[in-house]
GROMACS .gro file of C-alpha atoms in nm:
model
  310
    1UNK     CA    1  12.323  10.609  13.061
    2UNK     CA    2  12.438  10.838  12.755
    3UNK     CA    3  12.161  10.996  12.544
    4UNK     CA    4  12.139  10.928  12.175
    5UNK     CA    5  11.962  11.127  11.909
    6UNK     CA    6  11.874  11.018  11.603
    7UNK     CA    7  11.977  11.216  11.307
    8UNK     CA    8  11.856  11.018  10.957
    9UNK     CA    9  11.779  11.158  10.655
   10UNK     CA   10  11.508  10.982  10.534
   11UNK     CA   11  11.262  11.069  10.784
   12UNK     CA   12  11.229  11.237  11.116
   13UNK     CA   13  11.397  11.144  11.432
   14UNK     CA   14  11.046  11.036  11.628
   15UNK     CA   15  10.926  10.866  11.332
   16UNK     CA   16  11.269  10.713  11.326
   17UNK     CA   17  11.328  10.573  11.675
   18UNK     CA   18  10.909  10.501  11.702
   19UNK     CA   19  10.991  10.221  11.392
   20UNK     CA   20  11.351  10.099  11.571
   21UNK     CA   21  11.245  10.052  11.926
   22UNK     CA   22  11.088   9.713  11.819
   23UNK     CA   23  11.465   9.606  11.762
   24UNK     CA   24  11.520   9.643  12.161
   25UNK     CA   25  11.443   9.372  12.442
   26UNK     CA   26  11.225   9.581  12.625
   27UNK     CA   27  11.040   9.746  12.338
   28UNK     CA   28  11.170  10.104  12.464
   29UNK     CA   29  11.440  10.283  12.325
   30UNK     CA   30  11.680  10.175  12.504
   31UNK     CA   31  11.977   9.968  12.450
   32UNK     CA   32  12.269   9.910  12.707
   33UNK     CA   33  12.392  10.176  12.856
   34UNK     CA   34  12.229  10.378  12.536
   35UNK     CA   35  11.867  10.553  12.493
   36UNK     CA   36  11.746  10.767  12.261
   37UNK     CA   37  11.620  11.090  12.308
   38UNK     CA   38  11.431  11.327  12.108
   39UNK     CA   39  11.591  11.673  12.158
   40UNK     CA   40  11.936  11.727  12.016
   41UNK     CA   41  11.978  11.923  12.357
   42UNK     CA   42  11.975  11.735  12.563
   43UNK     CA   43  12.204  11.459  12.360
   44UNK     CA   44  12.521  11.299  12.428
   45UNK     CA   45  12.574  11.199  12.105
   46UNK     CA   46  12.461  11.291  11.773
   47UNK     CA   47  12.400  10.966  11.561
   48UNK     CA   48  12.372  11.043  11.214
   49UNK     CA   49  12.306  10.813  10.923
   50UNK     CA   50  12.384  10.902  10.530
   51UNK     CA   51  12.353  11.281  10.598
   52UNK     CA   52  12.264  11.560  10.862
   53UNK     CA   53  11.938  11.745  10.837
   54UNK     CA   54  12.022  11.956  11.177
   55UNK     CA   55  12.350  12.159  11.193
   56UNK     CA   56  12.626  11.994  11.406
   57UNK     CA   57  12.675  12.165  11.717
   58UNK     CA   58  12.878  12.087  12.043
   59UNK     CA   59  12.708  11.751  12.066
   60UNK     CA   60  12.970  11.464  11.941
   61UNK     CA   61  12.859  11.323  11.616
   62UNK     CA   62  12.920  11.016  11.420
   63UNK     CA   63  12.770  10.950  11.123
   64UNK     CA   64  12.701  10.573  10.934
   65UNK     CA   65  12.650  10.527  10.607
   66UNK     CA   66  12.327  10.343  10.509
   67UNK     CA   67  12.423  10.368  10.173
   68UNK     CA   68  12.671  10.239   9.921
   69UNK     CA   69  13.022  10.440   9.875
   70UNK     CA   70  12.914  10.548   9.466
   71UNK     CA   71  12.630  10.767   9.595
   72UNK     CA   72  12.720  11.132   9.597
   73UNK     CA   73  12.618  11.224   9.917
   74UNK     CA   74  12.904  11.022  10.045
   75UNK     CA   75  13.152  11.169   9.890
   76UNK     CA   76  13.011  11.514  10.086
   77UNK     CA   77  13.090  11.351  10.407
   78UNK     CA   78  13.477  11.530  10.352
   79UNK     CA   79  13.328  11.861  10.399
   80UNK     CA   80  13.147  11.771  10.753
   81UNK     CA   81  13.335  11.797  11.098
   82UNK     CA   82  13.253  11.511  11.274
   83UNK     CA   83  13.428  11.337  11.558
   84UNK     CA   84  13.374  11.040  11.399
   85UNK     CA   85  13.234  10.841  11.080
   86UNK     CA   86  13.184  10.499  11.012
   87UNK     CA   87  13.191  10.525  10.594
   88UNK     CA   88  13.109  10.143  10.372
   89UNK     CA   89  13.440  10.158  10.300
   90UNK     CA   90  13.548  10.074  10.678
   91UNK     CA   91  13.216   9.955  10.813
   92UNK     CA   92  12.945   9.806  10.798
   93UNK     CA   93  12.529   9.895  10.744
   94UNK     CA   94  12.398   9.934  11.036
   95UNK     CA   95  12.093   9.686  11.005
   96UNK     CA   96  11.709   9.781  11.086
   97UNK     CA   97  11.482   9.533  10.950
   98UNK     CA   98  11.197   9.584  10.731
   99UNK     CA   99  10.947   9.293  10.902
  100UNK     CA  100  10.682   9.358  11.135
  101UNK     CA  101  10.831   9.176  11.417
  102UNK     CA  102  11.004   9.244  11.776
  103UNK     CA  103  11.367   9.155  11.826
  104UNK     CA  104  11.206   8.945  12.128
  105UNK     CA  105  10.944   8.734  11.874
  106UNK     CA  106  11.247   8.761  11.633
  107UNK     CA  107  11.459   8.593  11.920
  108UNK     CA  108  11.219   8.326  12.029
  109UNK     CA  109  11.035   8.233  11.712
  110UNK     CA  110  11.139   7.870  11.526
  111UNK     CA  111  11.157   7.793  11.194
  112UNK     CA  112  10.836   7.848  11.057
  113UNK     CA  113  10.703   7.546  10.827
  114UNK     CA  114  10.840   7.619  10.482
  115UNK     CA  115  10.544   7.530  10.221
  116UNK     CA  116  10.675   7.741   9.914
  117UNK     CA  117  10.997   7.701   9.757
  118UNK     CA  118  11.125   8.063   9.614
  119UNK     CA  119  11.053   8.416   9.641
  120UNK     CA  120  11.204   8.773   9.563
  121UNK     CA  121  11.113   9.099   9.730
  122UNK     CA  122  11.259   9.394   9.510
  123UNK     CA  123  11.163   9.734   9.351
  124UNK     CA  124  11.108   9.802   8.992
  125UNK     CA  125  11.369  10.102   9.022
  126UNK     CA  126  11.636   9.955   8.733
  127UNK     CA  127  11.320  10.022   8.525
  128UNK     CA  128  11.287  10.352   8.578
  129UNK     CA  129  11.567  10.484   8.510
  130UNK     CA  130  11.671  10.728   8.238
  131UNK     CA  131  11.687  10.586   7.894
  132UNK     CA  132  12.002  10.790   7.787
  133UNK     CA  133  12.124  10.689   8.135
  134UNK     CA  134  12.062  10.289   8.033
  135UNK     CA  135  12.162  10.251   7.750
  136UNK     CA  136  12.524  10.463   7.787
  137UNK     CA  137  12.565  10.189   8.115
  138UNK     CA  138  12.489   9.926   7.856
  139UNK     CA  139  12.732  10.031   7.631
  140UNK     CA  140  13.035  10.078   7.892
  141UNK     CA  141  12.973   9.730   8.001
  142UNK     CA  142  12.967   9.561   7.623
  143UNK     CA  143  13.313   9.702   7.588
  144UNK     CA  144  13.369   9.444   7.833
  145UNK     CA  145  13.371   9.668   8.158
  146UNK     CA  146  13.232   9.434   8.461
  147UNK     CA  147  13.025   9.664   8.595
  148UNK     CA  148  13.160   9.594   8.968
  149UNK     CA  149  13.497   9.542   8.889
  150UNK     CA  150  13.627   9.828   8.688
  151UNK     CA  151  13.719  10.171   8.797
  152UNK     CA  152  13.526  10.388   9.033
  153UNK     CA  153  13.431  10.631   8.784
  154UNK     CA  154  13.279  10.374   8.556
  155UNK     CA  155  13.014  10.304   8.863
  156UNK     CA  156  12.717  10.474   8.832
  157UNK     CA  157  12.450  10.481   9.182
  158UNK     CA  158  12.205  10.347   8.942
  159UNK     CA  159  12.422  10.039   8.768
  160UNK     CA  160  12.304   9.812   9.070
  161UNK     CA  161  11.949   9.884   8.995
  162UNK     CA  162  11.981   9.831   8.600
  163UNK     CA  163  12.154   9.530   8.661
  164UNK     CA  164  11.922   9.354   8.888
  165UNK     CA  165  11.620   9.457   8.696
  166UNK     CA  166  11.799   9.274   8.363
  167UNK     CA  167  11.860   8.979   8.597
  168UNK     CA  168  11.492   8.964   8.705
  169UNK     CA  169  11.401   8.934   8.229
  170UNK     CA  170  11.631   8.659   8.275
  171UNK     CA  171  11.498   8.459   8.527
  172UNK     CA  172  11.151   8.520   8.445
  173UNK     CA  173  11.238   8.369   8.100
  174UNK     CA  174  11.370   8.055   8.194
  175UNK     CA  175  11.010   7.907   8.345
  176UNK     CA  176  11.164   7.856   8.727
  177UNK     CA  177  10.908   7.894   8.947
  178UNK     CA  178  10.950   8.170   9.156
  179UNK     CA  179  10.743   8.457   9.366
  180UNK     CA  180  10.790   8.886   9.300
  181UNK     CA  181  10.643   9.037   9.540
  182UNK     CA  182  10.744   9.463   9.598
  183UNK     CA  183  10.652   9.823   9.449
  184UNK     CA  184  10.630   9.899   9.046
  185UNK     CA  185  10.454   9.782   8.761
  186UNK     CA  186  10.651   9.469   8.674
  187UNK     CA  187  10.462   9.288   8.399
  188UNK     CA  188  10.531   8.935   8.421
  189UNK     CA  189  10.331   8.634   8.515
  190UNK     CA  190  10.556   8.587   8.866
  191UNK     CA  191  10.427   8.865   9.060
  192UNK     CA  192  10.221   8.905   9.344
  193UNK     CA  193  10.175   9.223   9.415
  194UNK     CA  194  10.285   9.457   9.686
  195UNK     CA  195  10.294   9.367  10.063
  196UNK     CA  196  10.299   9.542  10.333
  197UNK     CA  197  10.473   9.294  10.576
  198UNK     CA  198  10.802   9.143  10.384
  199UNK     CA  199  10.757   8.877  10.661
  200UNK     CA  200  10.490   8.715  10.458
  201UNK     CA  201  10.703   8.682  10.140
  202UNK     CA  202  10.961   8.566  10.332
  203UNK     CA  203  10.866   8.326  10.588
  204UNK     CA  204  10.653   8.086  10.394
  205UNK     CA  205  10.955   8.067  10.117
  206UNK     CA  206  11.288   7.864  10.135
  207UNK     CA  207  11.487   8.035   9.983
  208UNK     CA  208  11.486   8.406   9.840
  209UNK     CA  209  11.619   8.621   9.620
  210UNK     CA  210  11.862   8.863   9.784
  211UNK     CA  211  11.984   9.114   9.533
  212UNK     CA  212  12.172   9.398   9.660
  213UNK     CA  213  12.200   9.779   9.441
  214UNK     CA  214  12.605   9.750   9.486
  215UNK     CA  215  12.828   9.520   9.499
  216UNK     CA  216  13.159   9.569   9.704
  217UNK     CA  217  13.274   9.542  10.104
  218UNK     CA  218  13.135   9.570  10.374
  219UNK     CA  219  12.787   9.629  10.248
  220UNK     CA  220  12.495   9.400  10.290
  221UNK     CA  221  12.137   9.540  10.417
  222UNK     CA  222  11.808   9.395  10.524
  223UNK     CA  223  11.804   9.255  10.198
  224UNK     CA  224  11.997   8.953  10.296
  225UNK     CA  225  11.907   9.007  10.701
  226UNK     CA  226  11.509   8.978  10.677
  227UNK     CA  227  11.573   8.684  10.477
  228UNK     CA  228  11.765   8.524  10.761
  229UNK     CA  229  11.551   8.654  11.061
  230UNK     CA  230  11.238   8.508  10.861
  231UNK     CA  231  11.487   8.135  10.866
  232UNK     CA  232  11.488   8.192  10.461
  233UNK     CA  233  11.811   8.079  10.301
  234UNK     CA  234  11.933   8.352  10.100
  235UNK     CA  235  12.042   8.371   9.736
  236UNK     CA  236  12.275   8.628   9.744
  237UNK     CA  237  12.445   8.936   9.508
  238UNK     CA  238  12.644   9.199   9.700
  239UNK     CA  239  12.826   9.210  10.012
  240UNK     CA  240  13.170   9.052   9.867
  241UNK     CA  241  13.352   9.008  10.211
  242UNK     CA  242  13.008   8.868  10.357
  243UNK     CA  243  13.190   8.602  10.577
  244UNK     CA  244  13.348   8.851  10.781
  245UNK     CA  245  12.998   8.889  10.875
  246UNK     CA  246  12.761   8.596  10.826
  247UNK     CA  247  12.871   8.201  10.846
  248UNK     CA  248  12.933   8.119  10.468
  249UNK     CA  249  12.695   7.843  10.492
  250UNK     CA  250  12.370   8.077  10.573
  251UNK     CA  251  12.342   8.221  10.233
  252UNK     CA  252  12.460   8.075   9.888
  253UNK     CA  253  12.638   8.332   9.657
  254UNK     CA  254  12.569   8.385   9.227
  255UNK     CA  255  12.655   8.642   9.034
  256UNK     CA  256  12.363   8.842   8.840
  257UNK     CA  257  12.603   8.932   8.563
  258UNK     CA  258  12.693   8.572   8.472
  259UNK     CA  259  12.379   8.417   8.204
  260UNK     CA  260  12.406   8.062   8.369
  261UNK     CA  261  12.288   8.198   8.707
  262UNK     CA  262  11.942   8.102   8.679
  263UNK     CA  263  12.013   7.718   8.628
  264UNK     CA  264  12.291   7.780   8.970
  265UNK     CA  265  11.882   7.899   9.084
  266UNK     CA  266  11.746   7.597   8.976
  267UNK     CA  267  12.003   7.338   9.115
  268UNK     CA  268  11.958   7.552   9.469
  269UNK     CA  269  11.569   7.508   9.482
  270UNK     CA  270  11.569   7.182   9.395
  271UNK     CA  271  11.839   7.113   9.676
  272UNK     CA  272  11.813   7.071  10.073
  273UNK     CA  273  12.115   7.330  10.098
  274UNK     CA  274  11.861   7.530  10.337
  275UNK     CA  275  11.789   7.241  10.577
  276UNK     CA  276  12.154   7.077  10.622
  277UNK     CA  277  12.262   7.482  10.715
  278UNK     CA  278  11.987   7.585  10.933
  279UNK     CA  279  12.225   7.593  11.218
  280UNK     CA  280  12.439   7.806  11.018
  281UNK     CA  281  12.123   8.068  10.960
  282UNK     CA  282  12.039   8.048  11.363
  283UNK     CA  283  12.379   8.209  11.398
  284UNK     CA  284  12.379   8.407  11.130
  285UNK     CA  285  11.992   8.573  11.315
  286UNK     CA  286  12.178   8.530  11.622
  287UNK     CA  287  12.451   8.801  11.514
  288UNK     CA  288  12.243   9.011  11.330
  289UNK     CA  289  11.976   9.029  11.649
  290UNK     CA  290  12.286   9.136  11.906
  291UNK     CA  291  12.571   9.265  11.715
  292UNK     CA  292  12.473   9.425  11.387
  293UNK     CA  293  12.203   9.576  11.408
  294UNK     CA  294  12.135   9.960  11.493
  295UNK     CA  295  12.136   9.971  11.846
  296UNK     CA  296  12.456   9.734  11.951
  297UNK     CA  297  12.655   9.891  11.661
  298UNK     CA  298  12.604  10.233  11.720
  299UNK     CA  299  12.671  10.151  12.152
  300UNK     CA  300  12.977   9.973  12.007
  301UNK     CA  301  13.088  10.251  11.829
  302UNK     CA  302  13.067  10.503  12.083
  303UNK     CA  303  13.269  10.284  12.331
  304UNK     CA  304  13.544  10.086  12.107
  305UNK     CA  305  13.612  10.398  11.925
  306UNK     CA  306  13.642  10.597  12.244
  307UNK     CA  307  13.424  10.869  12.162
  308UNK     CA  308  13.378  11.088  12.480
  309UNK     CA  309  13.119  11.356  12.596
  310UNK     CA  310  13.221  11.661  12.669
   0.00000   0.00000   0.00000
């Protein structure tokens, strides 16, 4: 058994593996021929994700990128030494899910009866951001820069975010009926409110709303995954090499930036796309339960990358 600790930078390490335990068979933190420990001392490995908050030491480290490759931080990853790291550009997100549910309830649960037909989960963050900020984005991409297919440097960490909130005006304009549920002040007739369980604007719904901040390979999150472990067909911005991943028929792509994507919307809800495929979202829960998620992809890592103790 090789001990694990936990390095994230979002929160501490207890805190951490106390949340992701659920995501194991037994409930313990344990996975394999992988547990995790809570002293860096006594640790095999050092798992990191985004960014140390302890100093690297003997202990071998890899680090994972939760987030996507036009965040700063990532670009500081050159000036760690680590044995190994696992950056968007190569690999994937590392999946955690934000529902309250074990990976065994997650495992055995059926399709729950559908009786609503669309919901979105997101944050108000697009709105937020710094006027100046917004409106020089805006005028980049009315030169006729697509803001995911131009040049690195015209990417800003926030474009995702302003994009998805101008997506959101549009669809709230066009009278579909659809659910918001997440955090901000979003002033339209469509939302519900905060929740503190996604699984309950999830698994009453059809089909959702899964918008992603960035747009490029290799990274999808539990945007599009808590759809599919709550059997809701996602409708999906982001990941653009998703297949490599997921079945093609669990989730049905659009493209926020394009104005006719809310009738694509409309033509989906009103369609049984989600019910002909729900074999395709069982495997698609399947492989996110057993091979993507945190705890097979990090054991993975350390043993198909041949990263030894010393």
């Amino acid at each position: 058994m090789k001990d694990i600790y936990f390095d994230v930078d979002w929160t501490k390490n207890k805190k951490f593996v106390n949340k992701i335990k659920r995501q194991t068979p037994s409930g313990n933190p344990t996975w394999g021929n992988i547990q995790a420990v809570d002293d860096i001392e006594m640790a095999d490995y050092h798992v990191i994700f985004n960014y140390p908050t302890i100093k690297l030491g003997d202990t071998q480290s890899l680090i994972f990128s939760m987030e996507p490759p036009n965040n700063p931080q990532i670009s500081d990853w050159k000036k760690l030494d680590v044995d190994q790291s696992f950056p968007i550009s190569e690999f994937y997100f590392p999946q955690y899910w934000k529902i309250n549910k074990s990976y065994t309830e997650l495992k055995n649960i059926s399709p729950p009866e559908k009786t609503k037909d669309l919901s979105w989960i997101t944050s108000n963050k697009g709105q937020r951001v710094n006027k100046l900020y917004r409106v020089l984005r805006w005028f980049i991409w009315k030169l006729g820069y697509k803001n995911h297919e131009t040049k690195q440097i015209l990417r800003g960490p926030l474009d995702g975010h302003l994009l998805r909130m101008r997506f959101l005006d549009w669809l709230a304009k066009t009278g579909i009926d659809f659910d918001l549920y997440g955090r901000g002040n979003f002033n339209l007739d469509q939302y519900r409110g905060e929740i503190k369980d996604k699984w309950s604007g999830l698994s009453q719904y059809r089909y959702t709303l899964a918008i992603e901040n960035y747009k490029g390979k290799n990274y999808f999150s539990e945007k599009i995954s808590d759809a599919l472990l709550a059997w809701t067909m996602p409708i999906y911005w982001g990941c653009t090499n998703l297949s490599d991943f997921l079945p093609e028929d669990s989730y049905i792509r659009i493209d926020i930036e394009d104005p006719s994507a809310p009738k694509k919307i409309s033509d989906i809800v009103q369609s049984n796309i989600r019910e002909k495929n729900i074999d395709a979202i069982a495997e698609a829960r399947e492989r996110i339960l057993d091979r993507y998620q945190v705890w097979p992809t990090v054991q993975n890592a350390i043993e198909n990358h041949k990263i030894q103790t010393k």
